[in-house]
CSV table of N, CA and C in Angstrom, one decimal:
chain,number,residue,atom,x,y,z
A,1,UNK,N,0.8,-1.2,0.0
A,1,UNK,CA,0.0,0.0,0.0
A,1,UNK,C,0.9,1.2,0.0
A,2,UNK,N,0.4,2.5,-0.7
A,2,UNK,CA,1.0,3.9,-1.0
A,2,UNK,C,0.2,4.6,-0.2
A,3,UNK,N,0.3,5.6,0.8
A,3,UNK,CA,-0.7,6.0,1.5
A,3,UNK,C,-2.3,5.8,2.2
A,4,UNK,N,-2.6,4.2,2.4
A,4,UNK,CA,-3.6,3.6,2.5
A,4,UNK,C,-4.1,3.7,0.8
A,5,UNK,N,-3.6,3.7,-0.3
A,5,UNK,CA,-4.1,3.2,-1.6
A,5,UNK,C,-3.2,2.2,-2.2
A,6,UNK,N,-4.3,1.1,-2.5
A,6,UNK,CA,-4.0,-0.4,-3.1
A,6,UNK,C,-2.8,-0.1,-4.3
A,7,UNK,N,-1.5,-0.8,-4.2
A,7,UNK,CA,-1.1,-0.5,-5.4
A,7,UNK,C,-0.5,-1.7,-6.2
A,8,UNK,N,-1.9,-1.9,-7.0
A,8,UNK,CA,-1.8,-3.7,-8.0
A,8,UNK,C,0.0,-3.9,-8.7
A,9,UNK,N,0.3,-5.5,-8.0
A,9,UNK,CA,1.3,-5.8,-8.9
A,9,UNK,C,0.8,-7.4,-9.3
A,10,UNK,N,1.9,-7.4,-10.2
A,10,UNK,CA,1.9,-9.0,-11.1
A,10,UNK,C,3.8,-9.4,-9.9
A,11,UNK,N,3.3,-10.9,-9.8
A,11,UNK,CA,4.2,-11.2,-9.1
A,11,UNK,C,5.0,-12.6,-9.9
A,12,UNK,N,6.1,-13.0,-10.6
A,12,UNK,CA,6.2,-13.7,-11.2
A,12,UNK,C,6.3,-15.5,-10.5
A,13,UNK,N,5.6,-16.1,-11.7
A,13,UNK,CA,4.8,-17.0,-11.3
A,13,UNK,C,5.6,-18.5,-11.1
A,14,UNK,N,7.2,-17.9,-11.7
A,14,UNK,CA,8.0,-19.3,-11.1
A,14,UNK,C,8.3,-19.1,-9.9
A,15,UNK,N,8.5,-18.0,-9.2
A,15,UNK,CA,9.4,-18.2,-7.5
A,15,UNK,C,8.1,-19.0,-7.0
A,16,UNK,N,6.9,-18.7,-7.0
A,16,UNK,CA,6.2,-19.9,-6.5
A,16,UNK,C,6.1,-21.4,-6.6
A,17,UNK,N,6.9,-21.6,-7.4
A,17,UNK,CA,7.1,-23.0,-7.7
A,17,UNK,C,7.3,-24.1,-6.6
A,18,UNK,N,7.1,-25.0,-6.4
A,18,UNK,CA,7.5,-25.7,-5.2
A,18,UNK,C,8.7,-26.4,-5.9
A,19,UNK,N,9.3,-26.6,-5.2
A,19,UNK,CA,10.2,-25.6,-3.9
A,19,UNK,C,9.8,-24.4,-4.5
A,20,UNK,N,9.9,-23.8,-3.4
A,20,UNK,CA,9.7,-22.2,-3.7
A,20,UNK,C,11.2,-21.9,-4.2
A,21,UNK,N,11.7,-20.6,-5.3
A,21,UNK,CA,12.8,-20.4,-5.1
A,21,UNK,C,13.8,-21.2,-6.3
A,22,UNK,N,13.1,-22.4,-6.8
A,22,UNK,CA,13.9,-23.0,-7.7
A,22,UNK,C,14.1,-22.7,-9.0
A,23,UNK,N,12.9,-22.2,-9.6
A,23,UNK,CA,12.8,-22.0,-10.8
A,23,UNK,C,13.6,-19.9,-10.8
A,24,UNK,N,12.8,-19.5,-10.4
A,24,UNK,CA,13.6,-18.1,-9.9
A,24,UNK,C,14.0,-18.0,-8.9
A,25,UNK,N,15.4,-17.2,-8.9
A,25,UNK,CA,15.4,-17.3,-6.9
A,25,UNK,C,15.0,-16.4,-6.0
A,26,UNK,N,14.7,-15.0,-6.9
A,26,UNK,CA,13.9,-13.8,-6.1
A,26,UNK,C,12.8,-13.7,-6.6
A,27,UNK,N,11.8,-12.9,-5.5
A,27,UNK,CA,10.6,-13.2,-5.8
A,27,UNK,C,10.7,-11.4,-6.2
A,28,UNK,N,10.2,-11.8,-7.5
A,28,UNK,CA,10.1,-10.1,-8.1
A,28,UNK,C,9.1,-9.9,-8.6
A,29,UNK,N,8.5,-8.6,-8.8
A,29,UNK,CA,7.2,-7.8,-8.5
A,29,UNK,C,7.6,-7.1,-10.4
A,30,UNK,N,6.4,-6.4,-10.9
A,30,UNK,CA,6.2,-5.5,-11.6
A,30,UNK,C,4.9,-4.5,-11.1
A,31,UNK,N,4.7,-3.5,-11.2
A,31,UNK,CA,3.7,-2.8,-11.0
A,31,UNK,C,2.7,-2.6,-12.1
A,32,UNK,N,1.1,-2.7,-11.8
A,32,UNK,CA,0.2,-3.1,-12.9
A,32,UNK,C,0.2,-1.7,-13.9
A,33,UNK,N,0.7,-0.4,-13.8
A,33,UNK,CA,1.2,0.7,-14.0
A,33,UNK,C,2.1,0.6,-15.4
A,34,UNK,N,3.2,-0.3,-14.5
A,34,UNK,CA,4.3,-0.6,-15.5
A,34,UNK,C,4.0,-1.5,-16.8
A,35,UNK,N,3.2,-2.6,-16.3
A,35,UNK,CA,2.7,-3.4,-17.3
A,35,UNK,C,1.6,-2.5,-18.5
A,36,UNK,N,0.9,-2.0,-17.9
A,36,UNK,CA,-0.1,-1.3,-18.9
A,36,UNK,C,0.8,-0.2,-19.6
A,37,UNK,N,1.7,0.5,-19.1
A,37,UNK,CA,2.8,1.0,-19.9
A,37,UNK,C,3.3,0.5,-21.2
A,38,UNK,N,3.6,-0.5,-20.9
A,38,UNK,CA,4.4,-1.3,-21.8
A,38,UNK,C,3.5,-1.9,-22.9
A,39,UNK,N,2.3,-2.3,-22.2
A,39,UNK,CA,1.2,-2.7,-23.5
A,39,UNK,C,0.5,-1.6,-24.2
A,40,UNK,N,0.8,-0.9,-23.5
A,40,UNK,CA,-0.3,0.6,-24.4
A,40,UNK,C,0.9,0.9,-25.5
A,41,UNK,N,2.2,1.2,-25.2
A,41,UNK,CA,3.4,1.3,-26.0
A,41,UNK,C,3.5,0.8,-27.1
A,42,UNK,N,3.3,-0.6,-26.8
A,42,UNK,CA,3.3,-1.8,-28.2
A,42,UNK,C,2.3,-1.6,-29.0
A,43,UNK,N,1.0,-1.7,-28.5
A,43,UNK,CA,0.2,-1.3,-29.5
A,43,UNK,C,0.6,-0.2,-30.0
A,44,UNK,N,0.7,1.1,-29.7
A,44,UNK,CA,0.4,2.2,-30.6
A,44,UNK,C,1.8,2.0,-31.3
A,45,UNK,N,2.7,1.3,-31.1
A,45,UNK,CA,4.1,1.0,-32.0
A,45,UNK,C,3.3,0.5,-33.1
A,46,UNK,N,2.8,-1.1,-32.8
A,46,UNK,CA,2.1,-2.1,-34.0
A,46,UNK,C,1.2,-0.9,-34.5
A,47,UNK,N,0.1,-0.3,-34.7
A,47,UNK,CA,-0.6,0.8,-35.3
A,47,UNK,C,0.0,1.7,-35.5
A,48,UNK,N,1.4,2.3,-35.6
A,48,UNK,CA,1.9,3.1,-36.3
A,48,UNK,C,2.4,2.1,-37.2
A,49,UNK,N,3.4,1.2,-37.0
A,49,UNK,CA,3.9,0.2,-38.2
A,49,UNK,C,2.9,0.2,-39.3
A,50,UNK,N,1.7,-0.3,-38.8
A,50,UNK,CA,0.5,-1.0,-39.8
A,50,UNK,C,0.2,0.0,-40.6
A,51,UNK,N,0.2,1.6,-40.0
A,51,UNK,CA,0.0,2.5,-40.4
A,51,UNK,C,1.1,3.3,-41.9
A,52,UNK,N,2.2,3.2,-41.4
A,52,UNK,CA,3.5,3.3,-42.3
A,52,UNK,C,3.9,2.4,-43.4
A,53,UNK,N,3.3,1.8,-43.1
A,53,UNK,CA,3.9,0.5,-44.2
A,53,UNK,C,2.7,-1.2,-43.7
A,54,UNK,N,1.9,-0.5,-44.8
A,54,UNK,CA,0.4,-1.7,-44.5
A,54,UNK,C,0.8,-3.0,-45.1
A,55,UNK,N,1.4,-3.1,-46.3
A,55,UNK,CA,1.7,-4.2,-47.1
A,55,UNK,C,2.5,-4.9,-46.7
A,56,UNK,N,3.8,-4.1,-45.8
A,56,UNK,CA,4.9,-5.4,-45.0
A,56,UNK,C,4.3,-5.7,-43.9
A,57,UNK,N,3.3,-4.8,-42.9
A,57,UNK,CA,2.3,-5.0,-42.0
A,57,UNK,C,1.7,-6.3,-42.5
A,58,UNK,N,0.8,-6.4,-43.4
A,58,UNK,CA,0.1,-7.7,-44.0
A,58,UNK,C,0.8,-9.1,-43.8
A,59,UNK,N,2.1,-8.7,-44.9
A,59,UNK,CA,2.9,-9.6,-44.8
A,59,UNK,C,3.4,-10.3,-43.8
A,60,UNK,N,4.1,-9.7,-42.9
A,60,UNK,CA,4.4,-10.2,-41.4
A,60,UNK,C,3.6,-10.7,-40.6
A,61,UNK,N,1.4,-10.4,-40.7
A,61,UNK,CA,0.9,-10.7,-39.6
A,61,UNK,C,0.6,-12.3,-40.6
A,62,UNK,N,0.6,-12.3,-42.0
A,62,UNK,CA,0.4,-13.7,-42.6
A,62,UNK,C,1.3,-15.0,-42.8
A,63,UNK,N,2.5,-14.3,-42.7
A,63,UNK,CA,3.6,-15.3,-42.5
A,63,UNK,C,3.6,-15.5,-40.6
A,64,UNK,N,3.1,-14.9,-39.9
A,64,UNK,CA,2.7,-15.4,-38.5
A,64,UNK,C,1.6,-16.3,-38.2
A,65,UNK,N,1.0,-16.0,-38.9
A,65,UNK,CA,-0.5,-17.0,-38.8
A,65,UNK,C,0.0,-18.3,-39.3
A,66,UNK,N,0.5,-18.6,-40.7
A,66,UNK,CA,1.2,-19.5,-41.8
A,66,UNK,C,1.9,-20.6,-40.3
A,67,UNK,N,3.1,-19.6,-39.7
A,67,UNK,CA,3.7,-21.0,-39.1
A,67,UNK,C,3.2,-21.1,-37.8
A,68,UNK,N,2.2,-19.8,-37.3
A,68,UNK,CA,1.3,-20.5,-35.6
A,68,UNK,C,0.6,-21.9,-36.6
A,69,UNK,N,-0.3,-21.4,-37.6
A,69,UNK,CA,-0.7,-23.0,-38.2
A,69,UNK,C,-0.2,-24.3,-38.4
A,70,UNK,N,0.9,-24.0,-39.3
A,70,UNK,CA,1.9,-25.5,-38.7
A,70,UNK,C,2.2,-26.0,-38.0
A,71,UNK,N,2.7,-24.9,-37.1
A,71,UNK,CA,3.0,-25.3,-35.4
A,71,UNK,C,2.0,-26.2,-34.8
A,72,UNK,N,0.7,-25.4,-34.9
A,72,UNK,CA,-0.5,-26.2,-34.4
A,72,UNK,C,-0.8,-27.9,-34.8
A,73,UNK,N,-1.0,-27.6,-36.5
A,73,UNK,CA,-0.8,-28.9,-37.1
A,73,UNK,C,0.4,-29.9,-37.2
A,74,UNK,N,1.4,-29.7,-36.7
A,74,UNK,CA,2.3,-30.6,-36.8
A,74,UNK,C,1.9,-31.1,-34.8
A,75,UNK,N,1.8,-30.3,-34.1
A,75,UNK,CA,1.3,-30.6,-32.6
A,75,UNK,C,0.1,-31.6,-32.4
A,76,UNK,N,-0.9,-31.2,-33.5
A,76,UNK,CA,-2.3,-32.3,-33.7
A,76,UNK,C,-1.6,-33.5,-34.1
A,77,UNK,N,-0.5,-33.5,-34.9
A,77,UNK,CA,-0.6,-34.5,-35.7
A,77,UNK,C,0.3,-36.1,-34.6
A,78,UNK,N,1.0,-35.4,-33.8
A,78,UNK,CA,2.1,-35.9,-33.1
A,78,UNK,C,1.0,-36.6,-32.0
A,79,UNK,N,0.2,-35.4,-31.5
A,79,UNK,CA,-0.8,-36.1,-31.0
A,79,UNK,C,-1.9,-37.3,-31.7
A,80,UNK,N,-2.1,-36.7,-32.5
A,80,UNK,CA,-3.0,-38.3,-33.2
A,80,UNK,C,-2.4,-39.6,-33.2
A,81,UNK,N,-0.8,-39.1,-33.3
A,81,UNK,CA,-0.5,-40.4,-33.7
A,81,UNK,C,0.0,-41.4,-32.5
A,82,UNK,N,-0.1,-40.6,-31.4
A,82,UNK,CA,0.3,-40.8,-29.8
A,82,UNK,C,-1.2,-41.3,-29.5
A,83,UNK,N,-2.4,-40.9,-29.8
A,83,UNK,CA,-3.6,-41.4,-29.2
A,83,UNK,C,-4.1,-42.9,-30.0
A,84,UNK,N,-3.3,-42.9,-31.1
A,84,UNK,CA,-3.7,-44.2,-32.5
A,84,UNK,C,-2.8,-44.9,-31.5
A,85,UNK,N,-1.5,-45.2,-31.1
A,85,UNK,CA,-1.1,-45.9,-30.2
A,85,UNK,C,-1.5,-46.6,-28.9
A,86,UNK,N,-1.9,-45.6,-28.3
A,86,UNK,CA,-2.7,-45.7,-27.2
A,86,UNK,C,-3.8,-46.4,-27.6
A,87,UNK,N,-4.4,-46.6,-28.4
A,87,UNK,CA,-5.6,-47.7,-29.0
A,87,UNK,C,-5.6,-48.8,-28.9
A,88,UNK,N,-4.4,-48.6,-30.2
A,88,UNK,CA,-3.9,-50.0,-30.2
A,88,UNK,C,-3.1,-50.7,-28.9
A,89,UNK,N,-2.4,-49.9,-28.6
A,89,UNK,CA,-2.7,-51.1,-26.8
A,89,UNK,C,-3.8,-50.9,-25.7
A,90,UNK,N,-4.6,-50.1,-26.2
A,90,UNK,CA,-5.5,-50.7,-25.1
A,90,UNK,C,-6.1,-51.2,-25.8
A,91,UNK,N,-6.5,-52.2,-27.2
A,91,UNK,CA,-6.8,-53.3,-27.6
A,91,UNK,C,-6.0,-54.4,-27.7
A,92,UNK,N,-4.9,-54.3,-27.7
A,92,UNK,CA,-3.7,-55.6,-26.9
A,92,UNK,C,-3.8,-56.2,-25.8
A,93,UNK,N,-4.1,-54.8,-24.5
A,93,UNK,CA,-4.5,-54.7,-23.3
A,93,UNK,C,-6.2,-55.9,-22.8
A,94,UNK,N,-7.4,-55.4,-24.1
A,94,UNK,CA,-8.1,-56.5,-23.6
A,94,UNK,C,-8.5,-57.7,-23.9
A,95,UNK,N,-7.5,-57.4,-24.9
A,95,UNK,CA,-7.2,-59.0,-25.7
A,95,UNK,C,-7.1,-59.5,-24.6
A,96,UNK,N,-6.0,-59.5,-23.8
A,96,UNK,CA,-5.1,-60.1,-23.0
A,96,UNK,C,-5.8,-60.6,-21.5
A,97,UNK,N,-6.7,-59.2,-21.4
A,97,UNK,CA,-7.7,-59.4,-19.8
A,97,UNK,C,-8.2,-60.3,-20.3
A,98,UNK,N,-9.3,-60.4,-21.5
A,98,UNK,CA,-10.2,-61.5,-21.8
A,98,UNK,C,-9.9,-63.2,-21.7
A,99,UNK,N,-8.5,-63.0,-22.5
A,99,UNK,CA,-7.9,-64.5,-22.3
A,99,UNK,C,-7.7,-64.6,-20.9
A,100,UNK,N,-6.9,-63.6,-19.8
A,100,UNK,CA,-6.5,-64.1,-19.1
A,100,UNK,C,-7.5,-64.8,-18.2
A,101,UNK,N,-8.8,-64.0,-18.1
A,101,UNK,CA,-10.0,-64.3,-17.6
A,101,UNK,C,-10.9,-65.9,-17.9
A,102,UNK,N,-10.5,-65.8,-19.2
A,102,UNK,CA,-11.2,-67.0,-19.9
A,102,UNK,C,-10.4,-68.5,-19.3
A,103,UNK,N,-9.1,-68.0,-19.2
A,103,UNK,CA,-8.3,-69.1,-18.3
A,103,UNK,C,-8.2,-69.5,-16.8
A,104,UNK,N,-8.6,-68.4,-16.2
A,104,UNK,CA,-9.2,-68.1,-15.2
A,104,UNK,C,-7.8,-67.4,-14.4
A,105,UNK,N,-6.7,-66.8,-14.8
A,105,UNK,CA,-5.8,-66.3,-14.6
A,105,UNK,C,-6.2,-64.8,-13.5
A,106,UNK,N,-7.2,-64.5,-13.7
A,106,UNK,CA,-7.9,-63.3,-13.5
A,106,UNK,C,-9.2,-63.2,-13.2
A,107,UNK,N,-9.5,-62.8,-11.6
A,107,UNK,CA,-10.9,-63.1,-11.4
A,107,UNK,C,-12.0,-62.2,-11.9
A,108,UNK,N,-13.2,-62.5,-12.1
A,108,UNK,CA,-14.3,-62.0,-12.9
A,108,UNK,C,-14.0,-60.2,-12.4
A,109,UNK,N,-14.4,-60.1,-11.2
A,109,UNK,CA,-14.4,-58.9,-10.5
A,109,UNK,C,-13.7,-57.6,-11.0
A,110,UNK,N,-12.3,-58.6,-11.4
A,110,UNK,CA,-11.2,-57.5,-11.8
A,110,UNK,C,-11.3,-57.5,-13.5
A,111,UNK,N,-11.5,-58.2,-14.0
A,111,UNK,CA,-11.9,-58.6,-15.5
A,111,UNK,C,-12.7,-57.5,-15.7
A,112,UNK,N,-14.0,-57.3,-15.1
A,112,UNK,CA,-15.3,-56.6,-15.4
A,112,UNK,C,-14.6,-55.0,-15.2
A,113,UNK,N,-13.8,-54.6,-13.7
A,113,UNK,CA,-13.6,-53.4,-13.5
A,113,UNK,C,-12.2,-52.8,-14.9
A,114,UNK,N,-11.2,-54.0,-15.0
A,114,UNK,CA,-10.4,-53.1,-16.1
A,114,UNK,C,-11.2,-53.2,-17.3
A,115,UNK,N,-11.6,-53.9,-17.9
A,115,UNK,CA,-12.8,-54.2,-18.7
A,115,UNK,C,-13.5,-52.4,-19.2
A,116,UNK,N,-14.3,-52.0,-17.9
A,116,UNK,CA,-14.7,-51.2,-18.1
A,116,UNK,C,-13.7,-50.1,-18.1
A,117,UNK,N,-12.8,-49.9,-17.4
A,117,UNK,CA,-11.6,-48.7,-17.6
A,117,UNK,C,-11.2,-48.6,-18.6
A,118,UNK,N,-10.8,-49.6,-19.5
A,118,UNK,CA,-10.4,-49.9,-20.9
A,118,UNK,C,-11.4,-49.6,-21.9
A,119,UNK,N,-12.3,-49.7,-21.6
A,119,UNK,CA,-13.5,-49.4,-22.8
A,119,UNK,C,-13.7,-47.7,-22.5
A,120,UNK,N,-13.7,-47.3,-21.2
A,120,UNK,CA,-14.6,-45.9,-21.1
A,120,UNK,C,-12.7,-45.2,-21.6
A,121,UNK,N,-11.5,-45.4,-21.4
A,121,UNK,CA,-10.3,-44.8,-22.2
A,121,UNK,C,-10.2,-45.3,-23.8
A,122,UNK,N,-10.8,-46.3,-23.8
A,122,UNK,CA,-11.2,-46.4,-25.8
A,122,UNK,C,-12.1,-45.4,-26.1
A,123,UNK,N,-13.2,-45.1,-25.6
A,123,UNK,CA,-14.3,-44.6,-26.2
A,123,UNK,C,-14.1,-43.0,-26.3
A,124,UNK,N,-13.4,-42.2,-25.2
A,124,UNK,CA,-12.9,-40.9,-25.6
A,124,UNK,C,-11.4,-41.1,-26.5
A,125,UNK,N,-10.7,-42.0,-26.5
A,125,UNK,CA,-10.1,-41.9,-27.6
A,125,UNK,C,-10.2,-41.8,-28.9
A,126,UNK,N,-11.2,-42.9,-28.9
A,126,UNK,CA,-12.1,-43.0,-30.3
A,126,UNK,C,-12.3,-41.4,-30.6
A,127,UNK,N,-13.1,-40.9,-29.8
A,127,UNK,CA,-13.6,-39.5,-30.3
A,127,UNK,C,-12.6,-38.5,-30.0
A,128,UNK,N,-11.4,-38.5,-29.9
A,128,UNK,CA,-10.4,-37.8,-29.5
A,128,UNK,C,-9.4,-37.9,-31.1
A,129,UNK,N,-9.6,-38.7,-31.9
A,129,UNK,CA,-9.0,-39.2,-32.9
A,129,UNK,C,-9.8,-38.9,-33.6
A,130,UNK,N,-11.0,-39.5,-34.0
A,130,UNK,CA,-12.2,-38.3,-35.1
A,130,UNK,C,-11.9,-37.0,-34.9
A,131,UNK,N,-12.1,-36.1,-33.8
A,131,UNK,CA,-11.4,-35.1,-34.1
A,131,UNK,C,-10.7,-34.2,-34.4
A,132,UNK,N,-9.2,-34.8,-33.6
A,132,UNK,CA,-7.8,-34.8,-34.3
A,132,UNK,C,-8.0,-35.1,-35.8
A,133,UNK,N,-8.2,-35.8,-36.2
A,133,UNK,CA,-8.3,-36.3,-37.9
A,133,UNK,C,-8.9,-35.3,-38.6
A,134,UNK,N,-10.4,-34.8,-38.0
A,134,UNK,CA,-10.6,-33.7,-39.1
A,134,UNK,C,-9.9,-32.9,-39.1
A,135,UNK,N,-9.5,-32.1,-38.1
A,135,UNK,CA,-8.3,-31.1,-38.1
A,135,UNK,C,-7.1,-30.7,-38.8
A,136,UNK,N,-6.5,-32.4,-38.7
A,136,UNK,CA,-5.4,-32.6,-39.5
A,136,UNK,C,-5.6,-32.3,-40.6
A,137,UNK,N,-6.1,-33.2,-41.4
A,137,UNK,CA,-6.1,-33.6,-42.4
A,137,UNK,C,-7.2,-32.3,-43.5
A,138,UNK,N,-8.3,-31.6,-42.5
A,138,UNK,CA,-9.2,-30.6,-43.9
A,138,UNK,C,-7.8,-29.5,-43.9
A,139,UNK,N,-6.8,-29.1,-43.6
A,139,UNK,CA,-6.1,-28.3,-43.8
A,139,UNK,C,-5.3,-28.6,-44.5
């Protein structure tokens, strides 16, 4: 406080880290002042740029979008192929309960409960992979 008035800061969010202290080792402050400073600055920089020169403006904000997009789709894609995995063994997975069960390796009780954990992690896979897919691939 500044004379009994509140005065907002942003406190950075690694010294909190547990351990406290590891990621940064002082706990440091900015003032909400200083931050809106800085962002009121930028913008009227970017709107004078855009302003001075609209066509390399264009340029730079579309060759930004171009590789946020790849970035994104190459991240979908690493994922789909990490969840297509994950399928396929958890259909290895109930191959395996079923036999073991069928042998009697594995009592009913526990058959039924992974049984079910394995189907309800197939079934949002399933639709986690339709997803991903459209994604991927209409682009």
């Amino acid at each position: 406080t500044n004379n009994g008035r509140r005065i907002s800061q942003y406190t950075c969010s690694n010294y909190t880290k547990v351990p406290c202290g590891t990621l940064c080792p002082t706990q440091h402050r900015i003032n909400e002042s200083a931050v809106l400073t800085l962002v009121s600055d930028t913008l009227r920089a970017i709107a004078e740029y855009s302003r001075n020169d609209r066509t390399e403006f264009i340029h730079t904000v579309q060759e930004t979008q171009v590789a946020q997009q790849s970035a994104d789709i190459s991240k979908k894609r690493r994922r789909l192929a990490a969840a297509q995995k994950r399928a396929t063994e958890l259909e290895k997975l109930i191959c395996k309960i079923y036999e073991d069960n069928a042998l009697g390796k594995l009592p009913d009780a526990r058959y039924r409960a992974l049984d079910a954990q394995y189907a309800k992690e197939q079934d949002a896979l399933e639709i986690e992979i339709a997803e991903l897919g459209k994604g991927c691939y209409r682009l």
